[in-house]
mmCIF file of N, CA and C in Angstrom:
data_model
loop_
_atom_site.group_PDB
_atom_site.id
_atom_site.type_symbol
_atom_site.label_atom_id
_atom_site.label_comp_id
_atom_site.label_asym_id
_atom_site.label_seq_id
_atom_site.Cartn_x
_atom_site.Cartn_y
_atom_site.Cartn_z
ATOM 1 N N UNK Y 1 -15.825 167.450 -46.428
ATOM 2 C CA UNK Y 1 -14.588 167.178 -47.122
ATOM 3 C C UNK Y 1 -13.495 168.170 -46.711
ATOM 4 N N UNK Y 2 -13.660 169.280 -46.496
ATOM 5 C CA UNK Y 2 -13.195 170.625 -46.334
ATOM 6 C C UNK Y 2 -11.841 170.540 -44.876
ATOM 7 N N UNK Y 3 -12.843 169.566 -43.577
ATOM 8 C CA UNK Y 3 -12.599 169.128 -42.639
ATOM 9 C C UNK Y 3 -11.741 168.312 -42.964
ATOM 10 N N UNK Y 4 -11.528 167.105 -43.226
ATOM 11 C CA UNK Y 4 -10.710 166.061 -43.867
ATOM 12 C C UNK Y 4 -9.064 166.575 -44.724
ATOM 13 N N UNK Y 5 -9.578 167.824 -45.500
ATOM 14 C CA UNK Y 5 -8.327 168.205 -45.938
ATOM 15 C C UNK Y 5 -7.133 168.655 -44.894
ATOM 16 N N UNK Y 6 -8.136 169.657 -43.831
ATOM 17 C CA UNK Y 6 -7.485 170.651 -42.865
ATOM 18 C C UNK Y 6 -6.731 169.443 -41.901
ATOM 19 N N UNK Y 7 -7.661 168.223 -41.600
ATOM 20 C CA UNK Y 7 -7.066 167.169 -40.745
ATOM 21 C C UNK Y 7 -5.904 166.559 -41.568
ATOM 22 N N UNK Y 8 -5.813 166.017 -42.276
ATOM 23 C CA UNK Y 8 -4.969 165.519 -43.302
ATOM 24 C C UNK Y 8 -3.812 166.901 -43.064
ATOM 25 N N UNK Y 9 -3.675 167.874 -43.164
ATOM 26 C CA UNK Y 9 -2.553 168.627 -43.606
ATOM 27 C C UNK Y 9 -1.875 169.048 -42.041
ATOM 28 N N UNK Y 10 -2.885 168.860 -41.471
ATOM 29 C CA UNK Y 10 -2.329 169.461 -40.028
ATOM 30 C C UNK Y 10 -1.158 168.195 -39.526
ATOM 31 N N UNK Y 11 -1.729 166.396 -40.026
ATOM 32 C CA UNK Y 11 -0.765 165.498 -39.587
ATOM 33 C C UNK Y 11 0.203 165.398 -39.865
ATOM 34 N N UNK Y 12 -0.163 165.905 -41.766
ATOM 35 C CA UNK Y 12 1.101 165.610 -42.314
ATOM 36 C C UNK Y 12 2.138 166.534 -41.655
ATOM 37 N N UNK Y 13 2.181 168.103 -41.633
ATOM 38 C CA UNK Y 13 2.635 169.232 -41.057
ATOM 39 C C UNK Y 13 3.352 168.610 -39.662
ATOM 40 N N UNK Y 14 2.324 167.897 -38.928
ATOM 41 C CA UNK Y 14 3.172 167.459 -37.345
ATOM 42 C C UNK Y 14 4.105 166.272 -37.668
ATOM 43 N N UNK Y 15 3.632 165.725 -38.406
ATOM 44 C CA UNK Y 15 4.893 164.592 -38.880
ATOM 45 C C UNK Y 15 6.289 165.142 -39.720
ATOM 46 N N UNK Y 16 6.319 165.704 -39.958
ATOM 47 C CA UNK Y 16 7.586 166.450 -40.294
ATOM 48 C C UNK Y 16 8.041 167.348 -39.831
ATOM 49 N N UNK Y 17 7.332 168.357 -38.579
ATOM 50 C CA UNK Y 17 7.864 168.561 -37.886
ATOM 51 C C UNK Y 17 8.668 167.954 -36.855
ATOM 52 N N UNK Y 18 8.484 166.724 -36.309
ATOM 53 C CA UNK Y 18 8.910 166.163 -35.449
ATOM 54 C C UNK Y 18 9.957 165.196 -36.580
ATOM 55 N N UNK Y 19 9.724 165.149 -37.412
ATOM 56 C CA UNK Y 19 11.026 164.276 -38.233
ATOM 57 C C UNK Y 19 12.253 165.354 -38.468
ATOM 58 N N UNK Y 20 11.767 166.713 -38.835
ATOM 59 C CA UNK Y 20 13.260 167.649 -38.405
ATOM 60 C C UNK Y 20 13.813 167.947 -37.287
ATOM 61 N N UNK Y 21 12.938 167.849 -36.129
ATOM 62 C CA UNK Y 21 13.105 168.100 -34.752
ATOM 63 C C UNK Y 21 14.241 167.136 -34.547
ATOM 64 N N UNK Y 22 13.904 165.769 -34.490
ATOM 65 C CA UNK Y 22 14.742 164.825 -34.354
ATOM 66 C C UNK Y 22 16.024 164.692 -35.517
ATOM 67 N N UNK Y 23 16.209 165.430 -36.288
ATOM 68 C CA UNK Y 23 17.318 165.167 -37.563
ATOM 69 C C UNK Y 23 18.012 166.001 -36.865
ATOM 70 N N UNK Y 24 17.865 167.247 -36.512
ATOM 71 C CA UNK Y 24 18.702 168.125 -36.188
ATOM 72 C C UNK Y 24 19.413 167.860 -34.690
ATOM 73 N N UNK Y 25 18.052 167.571 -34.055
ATOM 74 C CA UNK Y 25 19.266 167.327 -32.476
ATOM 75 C C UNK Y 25 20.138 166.176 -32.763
ATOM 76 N N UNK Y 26 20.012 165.480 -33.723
ATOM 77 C CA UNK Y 26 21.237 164.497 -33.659
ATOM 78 C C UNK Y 26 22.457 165.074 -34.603
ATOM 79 N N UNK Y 27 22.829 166.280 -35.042
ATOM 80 C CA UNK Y 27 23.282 166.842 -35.564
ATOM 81 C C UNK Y 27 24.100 167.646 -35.046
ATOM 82 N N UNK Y 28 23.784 167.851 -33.367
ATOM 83 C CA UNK Y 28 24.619 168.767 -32.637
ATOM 84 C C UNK Y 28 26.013 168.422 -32.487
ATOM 85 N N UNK Y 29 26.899 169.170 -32.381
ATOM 86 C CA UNK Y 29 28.440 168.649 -32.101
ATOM 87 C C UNK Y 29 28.738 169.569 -30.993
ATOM 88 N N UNK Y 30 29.540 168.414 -30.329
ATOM 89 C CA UNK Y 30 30.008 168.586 -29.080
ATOM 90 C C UNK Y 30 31.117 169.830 -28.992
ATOM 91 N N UNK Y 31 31.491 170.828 -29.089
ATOM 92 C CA UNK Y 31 32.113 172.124 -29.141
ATOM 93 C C UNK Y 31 33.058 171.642 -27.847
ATOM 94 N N UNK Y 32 34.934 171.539 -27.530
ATOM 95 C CA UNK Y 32 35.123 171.417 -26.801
ATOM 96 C C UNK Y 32 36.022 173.016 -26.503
ATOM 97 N N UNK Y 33 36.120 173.674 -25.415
ATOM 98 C CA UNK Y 33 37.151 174.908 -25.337
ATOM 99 C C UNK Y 33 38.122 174.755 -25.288
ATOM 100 N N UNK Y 34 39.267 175.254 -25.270
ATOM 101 C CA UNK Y 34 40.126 175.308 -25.003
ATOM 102 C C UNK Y 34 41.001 176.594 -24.563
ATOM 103 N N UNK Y 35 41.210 176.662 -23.445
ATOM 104 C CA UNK Y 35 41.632 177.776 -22.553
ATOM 105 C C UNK Y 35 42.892 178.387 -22.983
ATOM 106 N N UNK Y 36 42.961 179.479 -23.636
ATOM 107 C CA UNK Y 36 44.336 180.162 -23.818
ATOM 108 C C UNK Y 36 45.241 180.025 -22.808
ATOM 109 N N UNK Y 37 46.278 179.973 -23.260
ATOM 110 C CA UNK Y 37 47.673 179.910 -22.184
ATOM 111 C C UNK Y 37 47.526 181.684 -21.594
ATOM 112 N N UNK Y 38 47.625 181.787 -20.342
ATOM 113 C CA UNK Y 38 47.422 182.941 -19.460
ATOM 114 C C UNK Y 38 46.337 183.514 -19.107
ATOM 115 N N UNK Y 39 45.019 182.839 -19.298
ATOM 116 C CA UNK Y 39 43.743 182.728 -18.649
ATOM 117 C C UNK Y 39 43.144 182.087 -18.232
ATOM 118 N N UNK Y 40 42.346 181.989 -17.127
ATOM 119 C CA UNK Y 40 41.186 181.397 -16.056
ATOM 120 C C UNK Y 40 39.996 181.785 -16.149
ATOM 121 N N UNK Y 41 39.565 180.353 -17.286
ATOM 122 C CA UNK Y 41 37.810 180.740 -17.346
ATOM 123 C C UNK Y 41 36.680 180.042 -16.277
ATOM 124 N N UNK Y 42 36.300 180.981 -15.383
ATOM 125 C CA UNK Y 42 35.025 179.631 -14.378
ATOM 126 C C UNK Y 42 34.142 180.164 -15.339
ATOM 127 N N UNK Y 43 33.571 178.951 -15.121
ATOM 128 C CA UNK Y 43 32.164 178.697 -15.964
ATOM 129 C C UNK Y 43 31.045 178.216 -14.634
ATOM 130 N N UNK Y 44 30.039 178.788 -14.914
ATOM 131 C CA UNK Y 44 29.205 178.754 -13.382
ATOM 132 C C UNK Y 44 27.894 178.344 -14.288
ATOM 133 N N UNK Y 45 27.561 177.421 -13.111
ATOM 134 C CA UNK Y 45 25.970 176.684 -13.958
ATOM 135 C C UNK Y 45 24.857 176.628 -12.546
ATOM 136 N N UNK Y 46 23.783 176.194 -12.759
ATOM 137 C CA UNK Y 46 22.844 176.196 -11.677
ATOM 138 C C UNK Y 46 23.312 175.388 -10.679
ATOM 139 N N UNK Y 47 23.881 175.073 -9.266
ATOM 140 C CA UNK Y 47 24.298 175.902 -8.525
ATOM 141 C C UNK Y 47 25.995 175.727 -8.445
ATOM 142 N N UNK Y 48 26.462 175.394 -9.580
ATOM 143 C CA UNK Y 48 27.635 175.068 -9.459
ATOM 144 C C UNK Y 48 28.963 175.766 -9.835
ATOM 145 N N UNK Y 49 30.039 175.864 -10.027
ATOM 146 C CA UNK Y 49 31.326 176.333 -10.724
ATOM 147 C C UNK Y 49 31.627 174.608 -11.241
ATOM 148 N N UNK Y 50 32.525 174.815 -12.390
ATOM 149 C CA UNK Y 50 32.650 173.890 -13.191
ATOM 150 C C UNK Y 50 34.172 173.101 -12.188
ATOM 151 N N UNK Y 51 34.753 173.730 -11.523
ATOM 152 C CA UNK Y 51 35.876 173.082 -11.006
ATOM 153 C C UNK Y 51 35.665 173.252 -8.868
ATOM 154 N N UNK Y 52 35.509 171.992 -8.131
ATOM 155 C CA UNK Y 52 35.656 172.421 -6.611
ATOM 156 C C UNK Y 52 37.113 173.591 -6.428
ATOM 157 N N UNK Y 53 38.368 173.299 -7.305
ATOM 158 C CA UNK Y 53 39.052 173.902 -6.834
ATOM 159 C C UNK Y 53 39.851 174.303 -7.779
ATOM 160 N N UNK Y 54 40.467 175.818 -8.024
ATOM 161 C CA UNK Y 54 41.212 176.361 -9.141
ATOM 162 C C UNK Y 54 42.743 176.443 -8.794
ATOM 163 N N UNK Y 55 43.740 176.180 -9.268
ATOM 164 C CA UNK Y 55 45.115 176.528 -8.776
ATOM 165 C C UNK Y 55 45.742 176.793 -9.940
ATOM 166 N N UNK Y 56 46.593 178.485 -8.807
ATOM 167 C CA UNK Y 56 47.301 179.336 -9.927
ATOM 168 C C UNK Y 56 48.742 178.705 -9.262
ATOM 169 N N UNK Y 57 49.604 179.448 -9.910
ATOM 170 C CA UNK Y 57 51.013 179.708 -9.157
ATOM 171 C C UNK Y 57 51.049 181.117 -8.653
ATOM 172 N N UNK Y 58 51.635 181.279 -7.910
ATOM 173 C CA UNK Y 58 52.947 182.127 -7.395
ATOM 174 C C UNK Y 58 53.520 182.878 -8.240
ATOM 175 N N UNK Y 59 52.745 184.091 -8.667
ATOM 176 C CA UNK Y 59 53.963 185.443 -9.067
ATOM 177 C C UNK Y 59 52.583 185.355 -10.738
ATOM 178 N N UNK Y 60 51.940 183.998 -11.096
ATOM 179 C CA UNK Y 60 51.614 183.878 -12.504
ATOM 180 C C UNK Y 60 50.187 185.459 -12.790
ATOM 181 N N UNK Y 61 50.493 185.470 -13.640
ATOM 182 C CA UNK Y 61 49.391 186.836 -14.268
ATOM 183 C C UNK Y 61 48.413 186.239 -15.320
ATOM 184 N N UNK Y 62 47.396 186.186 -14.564
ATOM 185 C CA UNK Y 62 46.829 185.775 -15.342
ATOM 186 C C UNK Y 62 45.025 187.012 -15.911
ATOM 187 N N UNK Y 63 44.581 186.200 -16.971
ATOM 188 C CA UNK Y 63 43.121 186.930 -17.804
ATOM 189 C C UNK Y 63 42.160 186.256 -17.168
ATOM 190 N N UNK Y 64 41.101 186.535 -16.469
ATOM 191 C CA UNK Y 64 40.670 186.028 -15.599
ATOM 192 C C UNK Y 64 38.958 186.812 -16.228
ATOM 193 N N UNK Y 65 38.297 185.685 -16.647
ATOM 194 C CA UNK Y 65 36.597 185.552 -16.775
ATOM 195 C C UNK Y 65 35.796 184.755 -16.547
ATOM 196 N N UNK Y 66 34.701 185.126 -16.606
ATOM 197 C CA UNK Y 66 33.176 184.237 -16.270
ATOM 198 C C UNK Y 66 32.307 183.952 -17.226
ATOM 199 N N UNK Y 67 31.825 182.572 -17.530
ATOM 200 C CA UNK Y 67 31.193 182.638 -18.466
ATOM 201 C C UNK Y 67 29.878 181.175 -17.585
ATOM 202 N N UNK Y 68 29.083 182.332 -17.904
ATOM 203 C CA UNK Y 68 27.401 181.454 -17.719
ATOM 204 C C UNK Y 68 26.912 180.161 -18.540
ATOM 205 N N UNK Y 69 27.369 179.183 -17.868
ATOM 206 C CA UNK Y 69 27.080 177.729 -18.804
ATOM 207 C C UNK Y 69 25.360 177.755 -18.725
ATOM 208 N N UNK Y 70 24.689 178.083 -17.208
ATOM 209 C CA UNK Y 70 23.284 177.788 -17.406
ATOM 210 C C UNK Y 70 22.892 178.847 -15.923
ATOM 211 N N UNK Y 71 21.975 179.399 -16.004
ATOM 212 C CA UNK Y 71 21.706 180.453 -15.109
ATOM 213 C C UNK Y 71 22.356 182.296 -15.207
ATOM 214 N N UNK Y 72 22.129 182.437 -14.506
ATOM 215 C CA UNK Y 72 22.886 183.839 -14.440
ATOM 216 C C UNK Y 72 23.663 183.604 -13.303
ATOM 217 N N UNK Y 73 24.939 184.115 -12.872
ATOM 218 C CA UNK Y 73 25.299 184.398 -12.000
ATOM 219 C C UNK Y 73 26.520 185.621 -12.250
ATOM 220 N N UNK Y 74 27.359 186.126 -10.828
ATOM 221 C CA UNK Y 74 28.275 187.039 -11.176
ATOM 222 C C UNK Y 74 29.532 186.048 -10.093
ATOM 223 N N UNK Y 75 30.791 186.846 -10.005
ATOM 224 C CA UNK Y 75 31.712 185.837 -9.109
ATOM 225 C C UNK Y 75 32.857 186.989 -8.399
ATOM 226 N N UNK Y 76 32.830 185.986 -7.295
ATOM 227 C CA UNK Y 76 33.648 186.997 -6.497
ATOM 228 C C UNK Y 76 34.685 186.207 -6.023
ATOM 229 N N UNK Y 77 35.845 186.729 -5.767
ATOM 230 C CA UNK Y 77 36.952 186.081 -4.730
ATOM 231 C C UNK Y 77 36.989 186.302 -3.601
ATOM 232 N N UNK Y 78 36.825 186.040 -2.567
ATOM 233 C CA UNK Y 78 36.966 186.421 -1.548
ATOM 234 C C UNK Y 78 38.237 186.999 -0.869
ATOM 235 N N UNK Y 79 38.678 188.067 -0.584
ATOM 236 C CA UNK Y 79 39.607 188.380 0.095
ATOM 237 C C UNK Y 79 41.028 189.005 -1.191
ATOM 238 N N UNK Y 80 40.687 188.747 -2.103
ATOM 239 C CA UNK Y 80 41.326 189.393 -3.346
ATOM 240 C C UNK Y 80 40.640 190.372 -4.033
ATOM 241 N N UNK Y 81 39.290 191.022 -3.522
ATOM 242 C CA UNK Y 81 38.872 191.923 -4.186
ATOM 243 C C UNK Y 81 38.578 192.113 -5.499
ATOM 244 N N UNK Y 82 38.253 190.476 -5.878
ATOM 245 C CA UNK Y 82 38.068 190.265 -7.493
ATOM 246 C C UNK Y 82 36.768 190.319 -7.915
ATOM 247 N N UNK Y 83 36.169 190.743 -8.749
ATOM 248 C CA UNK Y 83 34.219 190.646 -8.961
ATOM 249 C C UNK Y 83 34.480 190.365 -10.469
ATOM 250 N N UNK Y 84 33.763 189.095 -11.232
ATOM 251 C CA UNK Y 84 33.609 189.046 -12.205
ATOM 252 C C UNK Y 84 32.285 189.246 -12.808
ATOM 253 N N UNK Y 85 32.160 189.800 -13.978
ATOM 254 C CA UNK Y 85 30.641 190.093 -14.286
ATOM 255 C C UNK Y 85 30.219 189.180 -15.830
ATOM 256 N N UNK Y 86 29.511 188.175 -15.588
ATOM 257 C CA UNK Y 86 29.302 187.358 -17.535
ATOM 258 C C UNK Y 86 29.333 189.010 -18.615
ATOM 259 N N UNK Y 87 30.013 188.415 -19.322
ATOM 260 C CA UNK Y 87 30.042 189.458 -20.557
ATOM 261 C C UNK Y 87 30.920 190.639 -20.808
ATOM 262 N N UNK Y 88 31.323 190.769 -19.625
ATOM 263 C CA UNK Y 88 32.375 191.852 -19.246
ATOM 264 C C UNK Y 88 34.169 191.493 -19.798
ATOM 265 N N UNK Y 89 34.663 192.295 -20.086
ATOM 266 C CA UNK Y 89 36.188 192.247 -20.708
ATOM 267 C C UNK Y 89 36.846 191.506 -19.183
ATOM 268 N N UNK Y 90 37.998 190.335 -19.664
ATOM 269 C CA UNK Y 90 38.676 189.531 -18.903
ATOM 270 C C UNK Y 90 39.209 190.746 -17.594
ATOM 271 N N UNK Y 91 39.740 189.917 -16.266
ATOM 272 C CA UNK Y 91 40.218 190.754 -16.061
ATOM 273 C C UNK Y 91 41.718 190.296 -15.198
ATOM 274 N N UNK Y 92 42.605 191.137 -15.858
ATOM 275 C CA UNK Y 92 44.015 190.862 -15.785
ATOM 276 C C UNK Y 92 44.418 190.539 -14.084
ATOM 277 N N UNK Y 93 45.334 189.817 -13.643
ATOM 278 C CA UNK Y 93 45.520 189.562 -12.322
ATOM 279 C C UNK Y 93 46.625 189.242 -12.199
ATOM 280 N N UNK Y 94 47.815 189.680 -11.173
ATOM 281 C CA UNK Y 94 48.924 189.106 -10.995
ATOM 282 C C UNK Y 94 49.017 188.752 -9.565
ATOM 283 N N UNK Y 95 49.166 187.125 -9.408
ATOM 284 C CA UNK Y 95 48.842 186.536 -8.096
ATOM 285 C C UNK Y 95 49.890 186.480 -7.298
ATOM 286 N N UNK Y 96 50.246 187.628 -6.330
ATOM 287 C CA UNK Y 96 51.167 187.948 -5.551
ATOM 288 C C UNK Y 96 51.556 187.347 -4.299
ATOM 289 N N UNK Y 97 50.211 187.017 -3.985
ATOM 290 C CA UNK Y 97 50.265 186.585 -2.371
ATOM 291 C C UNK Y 97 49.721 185.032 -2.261
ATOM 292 N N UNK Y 98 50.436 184.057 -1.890
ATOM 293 C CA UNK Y 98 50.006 182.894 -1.494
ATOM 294 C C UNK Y 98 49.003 182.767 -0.712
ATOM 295 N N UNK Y 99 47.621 181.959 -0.790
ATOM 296 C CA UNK Y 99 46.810 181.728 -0.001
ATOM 297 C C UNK Y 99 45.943 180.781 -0.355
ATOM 298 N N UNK Y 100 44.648 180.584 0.025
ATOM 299 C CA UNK Y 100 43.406 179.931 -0.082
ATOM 300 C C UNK Y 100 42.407 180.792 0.186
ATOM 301 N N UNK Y 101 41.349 181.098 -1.252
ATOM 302 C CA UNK Y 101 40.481 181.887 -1.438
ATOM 303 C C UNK Y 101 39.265 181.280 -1.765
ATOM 304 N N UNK Y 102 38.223 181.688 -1.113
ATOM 305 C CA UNK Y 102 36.714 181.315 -0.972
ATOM 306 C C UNK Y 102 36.099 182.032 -2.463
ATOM 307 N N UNK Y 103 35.681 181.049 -3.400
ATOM 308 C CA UNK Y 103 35.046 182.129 -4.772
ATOM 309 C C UNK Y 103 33.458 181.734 -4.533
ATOM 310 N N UNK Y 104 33.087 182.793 -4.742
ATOM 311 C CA UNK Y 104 31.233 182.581 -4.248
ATOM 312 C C UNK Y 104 30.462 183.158 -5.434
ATOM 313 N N UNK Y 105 29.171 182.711 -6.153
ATOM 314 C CA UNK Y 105 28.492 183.951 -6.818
ATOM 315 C C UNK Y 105 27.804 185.066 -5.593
ATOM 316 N N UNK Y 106 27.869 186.312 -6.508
ATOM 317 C CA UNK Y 106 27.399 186.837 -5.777
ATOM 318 C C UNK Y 106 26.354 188.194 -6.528
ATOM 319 N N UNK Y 107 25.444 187.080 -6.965
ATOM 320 C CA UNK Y 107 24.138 187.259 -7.601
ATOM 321 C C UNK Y 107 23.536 186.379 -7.135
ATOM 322 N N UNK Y 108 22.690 186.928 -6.468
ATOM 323 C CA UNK Y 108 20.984 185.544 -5.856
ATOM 324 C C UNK Y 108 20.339 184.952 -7.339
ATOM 325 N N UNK Y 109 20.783 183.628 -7.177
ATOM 326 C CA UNK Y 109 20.751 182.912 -8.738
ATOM 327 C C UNK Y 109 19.667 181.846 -8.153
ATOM 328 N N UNK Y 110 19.190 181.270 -7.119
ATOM 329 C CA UNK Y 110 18.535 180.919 -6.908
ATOM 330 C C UNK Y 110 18.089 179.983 -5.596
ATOM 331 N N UNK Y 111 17.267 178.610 -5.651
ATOM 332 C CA UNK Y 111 17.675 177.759 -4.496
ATOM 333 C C UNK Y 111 18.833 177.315 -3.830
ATOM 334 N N UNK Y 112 19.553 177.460 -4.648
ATOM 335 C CA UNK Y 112 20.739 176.664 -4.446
ATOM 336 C C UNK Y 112 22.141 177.777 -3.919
ATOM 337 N N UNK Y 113 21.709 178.975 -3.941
ATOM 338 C CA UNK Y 113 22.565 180.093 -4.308
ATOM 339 C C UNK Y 113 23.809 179.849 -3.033
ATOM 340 N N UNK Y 114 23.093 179.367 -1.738
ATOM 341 C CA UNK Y 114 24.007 179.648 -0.636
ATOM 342 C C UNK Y 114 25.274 179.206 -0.588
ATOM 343 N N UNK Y 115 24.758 177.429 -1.319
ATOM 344 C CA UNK Y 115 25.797 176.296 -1.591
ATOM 345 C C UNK Y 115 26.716 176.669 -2.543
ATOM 346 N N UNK Y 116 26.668 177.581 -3.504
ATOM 347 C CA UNK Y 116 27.376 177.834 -5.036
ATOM 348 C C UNK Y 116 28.523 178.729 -4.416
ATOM 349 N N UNK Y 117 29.903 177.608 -3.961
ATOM 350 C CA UNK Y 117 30.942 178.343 -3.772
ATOM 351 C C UNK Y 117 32.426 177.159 -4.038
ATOM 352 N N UNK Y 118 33.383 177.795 -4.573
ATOM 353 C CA UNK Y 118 34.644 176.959 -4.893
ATOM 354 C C UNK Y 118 35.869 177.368 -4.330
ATOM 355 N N UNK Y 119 37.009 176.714 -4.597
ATOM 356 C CA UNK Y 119 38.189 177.446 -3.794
ATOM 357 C C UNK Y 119 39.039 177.771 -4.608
ATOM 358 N N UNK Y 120 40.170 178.877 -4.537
ATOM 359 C CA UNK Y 120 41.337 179.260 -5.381
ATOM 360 C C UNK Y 120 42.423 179.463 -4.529
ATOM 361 N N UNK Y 121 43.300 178.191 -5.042
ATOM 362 C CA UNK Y 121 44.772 178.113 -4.046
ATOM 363 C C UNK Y 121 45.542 178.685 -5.155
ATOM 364 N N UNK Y 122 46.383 179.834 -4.477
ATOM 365 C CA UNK Y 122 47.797 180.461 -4.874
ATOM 366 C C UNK Y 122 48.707 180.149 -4.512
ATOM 367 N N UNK Y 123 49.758 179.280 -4.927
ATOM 368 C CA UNK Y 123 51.046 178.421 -4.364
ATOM 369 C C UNK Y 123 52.066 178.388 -5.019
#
């Protein structure tokens, strides 16, 4: 009988676990951001940046961070001497010089690491 109880309580136990499991993920809400006026957030995911291509203006100053949607990574500009680090305070930029800049992580994040690169036109 003893057996029978422990079976009995263990189903009931998995059946309501999986009935909150499922209550709650349908419960999630979609969180959308919204980017302050005078900052540039990349958001970098397994092996990607969230945009192929970022465009500033000419002369604009901008707050400039990284934020890890899925993986780790860190970010660099190429040729602007920019390094962003997840978690680290924004970092201020005033885009002086017109060009086309190669942004790469540059943390070995994984298979994909070589491919994980975007562009930033200053115009």
């Amino acid at each position: 009988m003893h057996k029978w109880v422990m079976v009995s309580l263990f189903v009931i136990a998995s059946v309501l676990g999986i009935a909150i499991t499922f209550t709650t993920v349908g419960q999630h809400e979609v969180v959308e951001e919204v980017e302050e006026e005078g900052t540039l957030v990349f958001k970098a995911e397994n092996w990607k940046f969230d945009k192929e291509e970022y465009t500033v203006e000419l002369g604009e100053t901008l707050e400039l961070s990284l934020r890890n949607v899925k993986g780790v990574h860190q970010l660099q500009i190429e040729g602007l001497d920019i390094e962003l680090l997840p978690g680290e305070e924004p970092v201020k930029v005033n885009f002086d010089e017109a060009g086309t800049y190669t942004i790469i992580c540059s943390l070995p994040c994984g298979e994909g690491h070589e491919t994980m690169a975007s562009t930033l036109i200053v115009q």
